[in-house]
Short mmCIF file of N, CA and C in Angstrom, two decimals:
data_model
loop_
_atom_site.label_atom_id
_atom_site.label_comp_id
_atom_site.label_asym_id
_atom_site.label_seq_id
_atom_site.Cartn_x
_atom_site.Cartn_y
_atom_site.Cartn_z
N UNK A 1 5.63 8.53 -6.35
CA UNK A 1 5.11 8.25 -5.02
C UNK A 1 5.18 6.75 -4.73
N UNK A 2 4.54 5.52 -5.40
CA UNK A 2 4.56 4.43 -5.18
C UNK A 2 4.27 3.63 -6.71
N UNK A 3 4.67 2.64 -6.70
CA UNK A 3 4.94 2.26 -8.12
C UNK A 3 4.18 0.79 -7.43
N UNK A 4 3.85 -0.40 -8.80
CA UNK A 4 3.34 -1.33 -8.86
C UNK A 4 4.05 -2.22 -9.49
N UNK A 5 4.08 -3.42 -9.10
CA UNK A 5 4.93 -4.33 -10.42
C UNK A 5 3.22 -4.63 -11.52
N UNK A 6 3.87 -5.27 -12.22
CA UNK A 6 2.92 -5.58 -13.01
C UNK A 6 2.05 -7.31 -12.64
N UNK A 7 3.01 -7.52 -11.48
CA UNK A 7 2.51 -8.89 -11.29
C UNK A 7 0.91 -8.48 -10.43
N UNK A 8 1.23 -6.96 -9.28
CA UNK A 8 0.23 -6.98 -8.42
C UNK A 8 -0.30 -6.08 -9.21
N UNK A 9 -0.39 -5.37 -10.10
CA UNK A 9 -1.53 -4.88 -11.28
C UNK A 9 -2.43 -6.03 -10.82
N UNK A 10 -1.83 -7.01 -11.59
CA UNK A 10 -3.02 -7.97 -12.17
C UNK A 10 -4.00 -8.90 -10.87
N UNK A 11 -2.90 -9.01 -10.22
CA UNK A 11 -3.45 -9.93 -8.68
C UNK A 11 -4.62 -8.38 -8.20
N UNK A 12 -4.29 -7.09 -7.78
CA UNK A 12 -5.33 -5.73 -7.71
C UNK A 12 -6.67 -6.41 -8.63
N UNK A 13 -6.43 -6.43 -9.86
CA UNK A 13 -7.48 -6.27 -10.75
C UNK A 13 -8.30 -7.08 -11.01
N UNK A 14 -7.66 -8.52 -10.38
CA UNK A 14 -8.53 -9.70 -10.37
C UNK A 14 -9.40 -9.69 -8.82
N UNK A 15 -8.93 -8.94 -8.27
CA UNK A 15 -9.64 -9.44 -6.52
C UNK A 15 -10.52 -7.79 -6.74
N UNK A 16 -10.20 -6.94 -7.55
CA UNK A 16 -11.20 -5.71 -7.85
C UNK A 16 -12.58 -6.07 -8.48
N UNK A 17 -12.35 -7.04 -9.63
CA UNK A 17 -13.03 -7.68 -10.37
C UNK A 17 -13.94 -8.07 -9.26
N UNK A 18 -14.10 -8.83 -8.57
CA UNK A 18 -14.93 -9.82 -7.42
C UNK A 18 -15.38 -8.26 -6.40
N UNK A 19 -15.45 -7.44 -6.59
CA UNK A 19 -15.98 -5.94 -5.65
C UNK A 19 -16.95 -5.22 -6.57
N UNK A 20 -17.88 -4.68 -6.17
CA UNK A 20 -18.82 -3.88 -7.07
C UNK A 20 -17.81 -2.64 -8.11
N UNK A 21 -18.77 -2.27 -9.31
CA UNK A 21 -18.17 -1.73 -9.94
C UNK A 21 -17.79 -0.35 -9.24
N UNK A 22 -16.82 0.58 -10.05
CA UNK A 22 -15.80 1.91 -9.54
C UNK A 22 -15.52 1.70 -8.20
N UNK A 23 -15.07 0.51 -7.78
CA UNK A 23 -14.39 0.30 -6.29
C UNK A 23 -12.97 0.91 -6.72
N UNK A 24 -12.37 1.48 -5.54
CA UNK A 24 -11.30 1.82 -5.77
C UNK A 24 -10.29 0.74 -4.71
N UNK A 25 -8.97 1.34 -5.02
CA UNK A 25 -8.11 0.72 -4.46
C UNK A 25 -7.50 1.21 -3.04
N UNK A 26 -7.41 1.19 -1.66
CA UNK A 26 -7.21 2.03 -0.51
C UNK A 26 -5.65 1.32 -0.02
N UNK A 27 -4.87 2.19 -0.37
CA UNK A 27 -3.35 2.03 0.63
C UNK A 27 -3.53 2.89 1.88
N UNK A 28 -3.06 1.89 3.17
CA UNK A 28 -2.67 2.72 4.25
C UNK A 28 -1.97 2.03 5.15
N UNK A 29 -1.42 2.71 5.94
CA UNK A 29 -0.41 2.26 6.73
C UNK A 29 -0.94 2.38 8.23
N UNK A 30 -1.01 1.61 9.01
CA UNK A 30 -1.71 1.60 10.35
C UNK A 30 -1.01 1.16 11.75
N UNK A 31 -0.76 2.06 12.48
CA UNK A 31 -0.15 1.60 13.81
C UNK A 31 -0.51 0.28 14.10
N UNK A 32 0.84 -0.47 14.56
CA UNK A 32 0.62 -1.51 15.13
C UNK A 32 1.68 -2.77 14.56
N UNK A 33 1.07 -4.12 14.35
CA UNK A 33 2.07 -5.23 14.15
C UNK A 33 3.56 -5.45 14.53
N UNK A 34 4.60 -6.36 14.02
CA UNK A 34 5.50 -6.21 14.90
C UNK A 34 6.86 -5.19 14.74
N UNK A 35 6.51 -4.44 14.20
CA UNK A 35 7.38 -3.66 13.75
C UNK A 35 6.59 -2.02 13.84
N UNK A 36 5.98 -1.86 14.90
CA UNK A 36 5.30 -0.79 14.47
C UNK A 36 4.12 -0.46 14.02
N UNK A 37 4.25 -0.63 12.58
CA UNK A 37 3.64 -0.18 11.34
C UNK A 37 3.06 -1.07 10.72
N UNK A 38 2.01 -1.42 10.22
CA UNK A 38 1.34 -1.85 9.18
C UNK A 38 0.90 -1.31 7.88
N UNK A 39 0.89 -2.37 6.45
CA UNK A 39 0.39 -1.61 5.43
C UNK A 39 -1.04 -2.29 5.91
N UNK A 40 -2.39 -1.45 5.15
CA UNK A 40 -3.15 -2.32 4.82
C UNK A 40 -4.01 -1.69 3.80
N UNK A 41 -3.82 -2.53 2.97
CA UNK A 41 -4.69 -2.57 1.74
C UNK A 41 -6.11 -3.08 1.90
N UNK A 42 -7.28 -2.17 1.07
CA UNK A 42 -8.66 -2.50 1.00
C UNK A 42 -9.19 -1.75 0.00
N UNK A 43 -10.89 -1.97 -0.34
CA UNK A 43 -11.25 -1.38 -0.93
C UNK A 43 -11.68 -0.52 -0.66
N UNK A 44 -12.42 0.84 -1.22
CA UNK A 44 -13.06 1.56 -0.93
C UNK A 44 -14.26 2.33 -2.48
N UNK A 45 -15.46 2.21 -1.85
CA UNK A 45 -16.39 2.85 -2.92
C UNK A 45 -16.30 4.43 -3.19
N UNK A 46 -15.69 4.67 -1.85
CA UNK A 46 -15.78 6.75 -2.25
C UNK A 46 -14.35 6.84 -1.43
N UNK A 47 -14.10 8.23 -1.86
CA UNK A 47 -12.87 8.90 -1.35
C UNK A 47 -12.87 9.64 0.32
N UNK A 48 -12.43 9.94 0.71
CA UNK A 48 -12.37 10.49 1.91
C UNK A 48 -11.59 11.57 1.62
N UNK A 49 -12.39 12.71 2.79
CA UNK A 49 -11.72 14.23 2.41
C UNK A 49 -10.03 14.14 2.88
N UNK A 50 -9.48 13.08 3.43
CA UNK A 50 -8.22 13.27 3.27
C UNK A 50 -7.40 12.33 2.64
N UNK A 51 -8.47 12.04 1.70
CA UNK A 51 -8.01 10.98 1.04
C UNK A 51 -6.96 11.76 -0.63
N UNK A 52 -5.97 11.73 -1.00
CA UNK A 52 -5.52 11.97 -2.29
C UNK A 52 -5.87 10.49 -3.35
N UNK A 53 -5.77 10.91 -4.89
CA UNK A 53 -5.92 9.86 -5.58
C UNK A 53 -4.55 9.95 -6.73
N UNK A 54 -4.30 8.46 -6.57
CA UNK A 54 -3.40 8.40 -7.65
C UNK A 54 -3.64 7.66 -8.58
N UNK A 55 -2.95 7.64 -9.64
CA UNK A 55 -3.38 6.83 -11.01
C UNK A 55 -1.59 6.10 -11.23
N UNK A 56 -1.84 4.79 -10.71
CA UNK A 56 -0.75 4.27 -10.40
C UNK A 56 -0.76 3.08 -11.74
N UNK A 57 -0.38 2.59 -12.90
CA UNK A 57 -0.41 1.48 -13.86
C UNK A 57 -1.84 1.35 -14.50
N UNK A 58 -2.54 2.80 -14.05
CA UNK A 58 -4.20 2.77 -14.46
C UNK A 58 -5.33 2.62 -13.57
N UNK A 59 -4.62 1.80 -12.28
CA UNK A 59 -5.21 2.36 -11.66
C UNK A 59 -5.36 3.16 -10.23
N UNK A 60 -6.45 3.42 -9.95
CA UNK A 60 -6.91 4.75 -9.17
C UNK A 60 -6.45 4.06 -7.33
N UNK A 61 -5.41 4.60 -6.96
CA UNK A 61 -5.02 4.12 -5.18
C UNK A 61 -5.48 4.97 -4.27
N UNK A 62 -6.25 4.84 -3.61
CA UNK A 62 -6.92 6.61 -2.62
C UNK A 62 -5.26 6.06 -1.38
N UNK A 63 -4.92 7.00 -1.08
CA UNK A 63 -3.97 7.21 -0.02
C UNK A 63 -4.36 8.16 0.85
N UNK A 64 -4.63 8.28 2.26
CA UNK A 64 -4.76 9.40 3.25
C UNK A 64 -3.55 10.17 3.49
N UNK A 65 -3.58 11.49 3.67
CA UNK A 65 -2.21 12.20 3.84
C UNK A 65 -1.70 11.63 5.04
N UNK A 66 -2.43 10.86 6.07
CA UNK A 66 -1.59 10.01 7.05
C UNK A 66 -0.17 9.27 6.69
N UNK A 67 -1.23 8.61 6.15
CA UNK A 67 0.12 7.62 5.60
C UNK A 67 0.94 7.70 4.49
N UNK A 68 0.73 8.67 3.83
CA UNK A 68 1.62 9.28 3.07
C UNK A 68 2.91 9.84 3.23
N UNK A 69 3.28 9.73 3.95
CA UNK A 69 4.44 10.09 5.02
C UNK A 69 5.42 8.86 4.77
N UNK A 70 4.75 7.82 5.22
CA UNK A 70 5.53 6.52 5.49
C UNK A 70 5.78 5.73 4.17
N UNK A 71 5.59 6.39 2.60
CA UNK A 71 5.50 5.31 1.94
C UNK A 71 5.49 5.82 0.74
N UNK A 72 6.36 6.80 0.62
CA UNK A 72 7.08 7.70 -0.11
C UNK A 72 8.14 6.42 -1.05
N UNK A 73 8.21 6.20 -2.05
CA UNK A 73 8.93 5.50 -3.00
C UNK A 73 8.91 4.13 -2.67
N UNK A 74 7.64 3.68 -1.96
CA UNK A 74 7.36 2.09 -2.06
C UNK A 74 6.88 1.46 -3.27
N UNK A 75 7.47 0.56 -3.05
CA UNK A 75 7.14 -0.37 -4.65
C UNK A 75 6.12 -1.99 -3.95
N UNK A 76 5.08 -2.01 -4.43
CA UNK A 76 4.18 -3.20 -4.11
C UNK A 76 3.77 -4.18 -5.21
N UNK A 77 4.70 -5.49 -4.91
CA UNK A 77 4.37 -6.09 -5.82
C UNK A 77 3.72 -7.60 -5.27
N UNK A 78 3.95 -8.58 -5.94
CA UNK A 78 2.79 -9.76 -5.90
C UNK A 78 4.00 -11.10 -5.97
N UNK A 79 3.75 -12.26 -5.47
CA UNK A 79 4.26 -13.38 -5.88
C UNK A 79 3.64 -14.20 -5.53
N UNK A 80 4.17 -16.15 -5.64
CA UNK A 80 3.43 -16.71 -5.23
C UNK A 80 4.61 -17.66 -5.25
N UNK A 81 4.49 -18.45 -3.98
CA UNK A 81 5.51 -19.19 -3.35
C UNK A 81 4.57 -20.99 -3.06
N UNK A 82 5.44 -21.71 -2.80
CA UNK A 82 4.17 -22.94 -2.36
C UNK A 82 3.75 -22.79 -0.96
N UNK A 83 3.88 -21.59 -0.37
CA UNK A 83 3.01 -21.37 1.11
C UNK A 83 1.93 -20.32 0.79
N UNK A 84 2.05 -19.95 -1.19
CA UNK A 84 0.65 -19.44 -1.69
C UNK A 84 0.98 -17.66 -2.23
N UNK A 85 -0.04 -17.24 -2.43
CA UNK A 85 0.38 -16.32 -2.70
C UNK A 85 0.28 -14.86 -1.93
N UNK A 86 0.94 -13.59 -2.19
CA UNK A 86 0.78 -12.66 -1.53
C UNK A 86 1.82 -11.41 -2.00
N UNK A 87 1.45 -9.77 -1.08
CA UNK A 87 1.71 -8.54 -1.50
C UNK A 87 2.81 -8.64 -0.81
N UNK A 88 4.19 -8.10 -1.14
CA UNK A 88 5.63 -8.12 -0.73
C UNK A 88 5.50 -6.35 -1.01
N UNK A 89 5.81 -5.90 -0.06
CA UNK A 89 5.71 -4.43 0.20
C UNK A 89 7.34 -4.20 0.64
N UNK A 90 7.83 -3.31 -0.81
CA UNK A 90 9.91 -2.67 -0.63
C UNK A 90 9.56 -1.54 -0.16
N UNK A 91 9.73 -0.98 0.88
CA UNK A 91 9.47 0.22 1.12
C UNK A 91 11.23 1.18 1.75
N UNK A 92 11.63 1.97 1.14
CA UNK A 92 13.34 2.57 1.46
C UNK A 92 13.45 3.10 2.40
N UNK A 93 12.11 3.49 2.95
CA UNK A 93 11.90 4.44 4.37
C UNK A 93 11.83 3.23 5.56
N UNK A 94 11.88 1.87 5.07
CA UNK A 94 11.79 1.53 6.04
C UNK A 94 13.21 0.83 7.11
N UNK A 95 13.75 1.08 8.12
CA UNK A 95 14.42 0.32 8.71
C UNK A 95 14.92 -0.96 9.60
N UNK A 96 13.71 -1.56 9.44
CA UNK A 96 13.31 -2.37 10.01
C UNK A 96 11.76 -3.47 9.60
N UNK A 97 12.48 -4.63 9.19
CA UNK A 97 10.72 -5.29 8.70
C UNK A 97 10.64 -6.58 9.11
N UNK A 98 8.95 -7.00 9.76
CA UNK A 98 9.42 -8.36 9.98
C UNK A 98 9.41 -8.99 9.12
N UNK A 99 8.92 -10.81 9.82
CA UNK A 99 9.20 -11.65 8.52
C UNK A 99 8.12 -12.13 7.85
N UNK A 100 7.24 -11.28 8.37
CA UNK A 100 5.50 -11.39 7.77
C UNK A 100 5.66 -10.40 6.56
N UNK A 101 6.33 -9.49 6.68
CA UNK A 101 6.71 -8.85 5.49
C UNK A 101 5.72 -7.74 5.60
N UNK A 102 4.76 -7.41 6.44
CA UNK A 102 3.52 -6.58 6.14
C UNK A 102 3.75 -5.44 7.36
N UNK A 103 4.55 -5.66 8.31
CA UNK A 103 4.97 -5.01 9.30
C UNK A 103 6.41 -3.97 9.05
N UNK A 104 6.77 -2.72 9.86
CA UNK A 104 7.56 -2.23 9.57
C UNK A 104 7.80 -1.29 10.54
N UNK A 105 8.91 -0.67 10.48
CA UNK A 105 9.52 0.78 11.43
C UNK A 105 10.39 1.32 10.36
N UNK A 106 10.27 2.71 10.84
CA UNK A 106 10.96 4.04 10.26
C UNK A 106 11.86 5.16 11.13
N UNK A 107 12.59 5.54 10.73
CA UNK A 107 13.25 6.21 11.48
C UNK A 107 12.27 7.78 11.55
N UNK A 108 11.95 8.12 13.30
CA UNK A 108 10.75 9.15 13.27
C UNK A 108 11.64 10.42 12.73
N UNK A 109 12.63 10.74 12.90
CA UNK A 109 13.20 11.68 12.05
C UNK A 109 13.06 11.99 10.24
N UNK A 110 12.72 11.04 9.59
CA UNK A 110 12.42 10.70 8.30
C UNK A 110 10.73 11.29 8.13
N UNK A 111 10.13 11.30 9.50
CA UNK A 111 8.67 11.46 8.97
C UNK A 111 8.57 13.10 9.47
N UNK A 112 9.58 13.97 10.17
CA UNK A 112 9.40 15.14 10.36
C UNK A 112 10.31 15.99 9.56
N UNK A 113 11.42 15.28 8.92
CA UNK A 113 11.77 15.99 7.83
C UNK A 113 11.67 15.41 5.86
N UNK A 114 10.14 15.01 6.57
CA UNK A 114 9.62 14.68 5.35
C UNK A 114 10.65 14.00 4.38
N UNK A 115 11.05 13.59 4.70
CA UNK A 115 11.80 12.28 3.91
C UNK A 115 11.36 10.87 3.77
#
């Protein structure tokens, strides 16, 4: 479903660290920005009934079947550049990304034949 580098393991686990304990990790993707689509990552203390859980490098990502659609074999990893650091989101479904990197479009045919 979605894979992690090991760089944003650790960048996850350090900014988890600073959240009360069994916080989980929340991927979702949200209408809007310049491309559409947004990811946005947060925490969350409980699951939501449409929430699925994955056990991604150990740990636990709640995903909504919403956005599960859009983010089918994304890979999220971490770097840090001298304008600082941040989440670089590869996503194959996507056709289009800006240069914020956090924005995106998909071809709507891809999300009704579930691809």
């Amino acid at each position: 479903m979605i894979q992690l580098s090991q760089a944003a393991k650790i960048e996850i686990e350090r900014l988890k660290s600073k959240q009360k304990t069994n916080t989980l990790v929340r991927l979702a993707v949200k209408p809007g920005g310049c491309s559409d689509l947004f990811y946005d990552m947060s925490f969350a203390e409980v699951a939501q009934t449409s929430d699925r859980i994955f056990e991604v490098r150990g740990l636990q990502v709640l995903i909504d079947n919403q956005s599960l659609k859009y983010i089918n074999g994304l890979v999220l990893d971490y770097s840090e550049d001298l304008m600082g650091g941040g989440f670089r989101f590869h996503n194959p479904q996507a056709i289009a990304t800006c240069s914020c990197g956090n924005s995106f479009a998909i071809h709507q045919e891809s999300i009704v034949n579930g691809q």
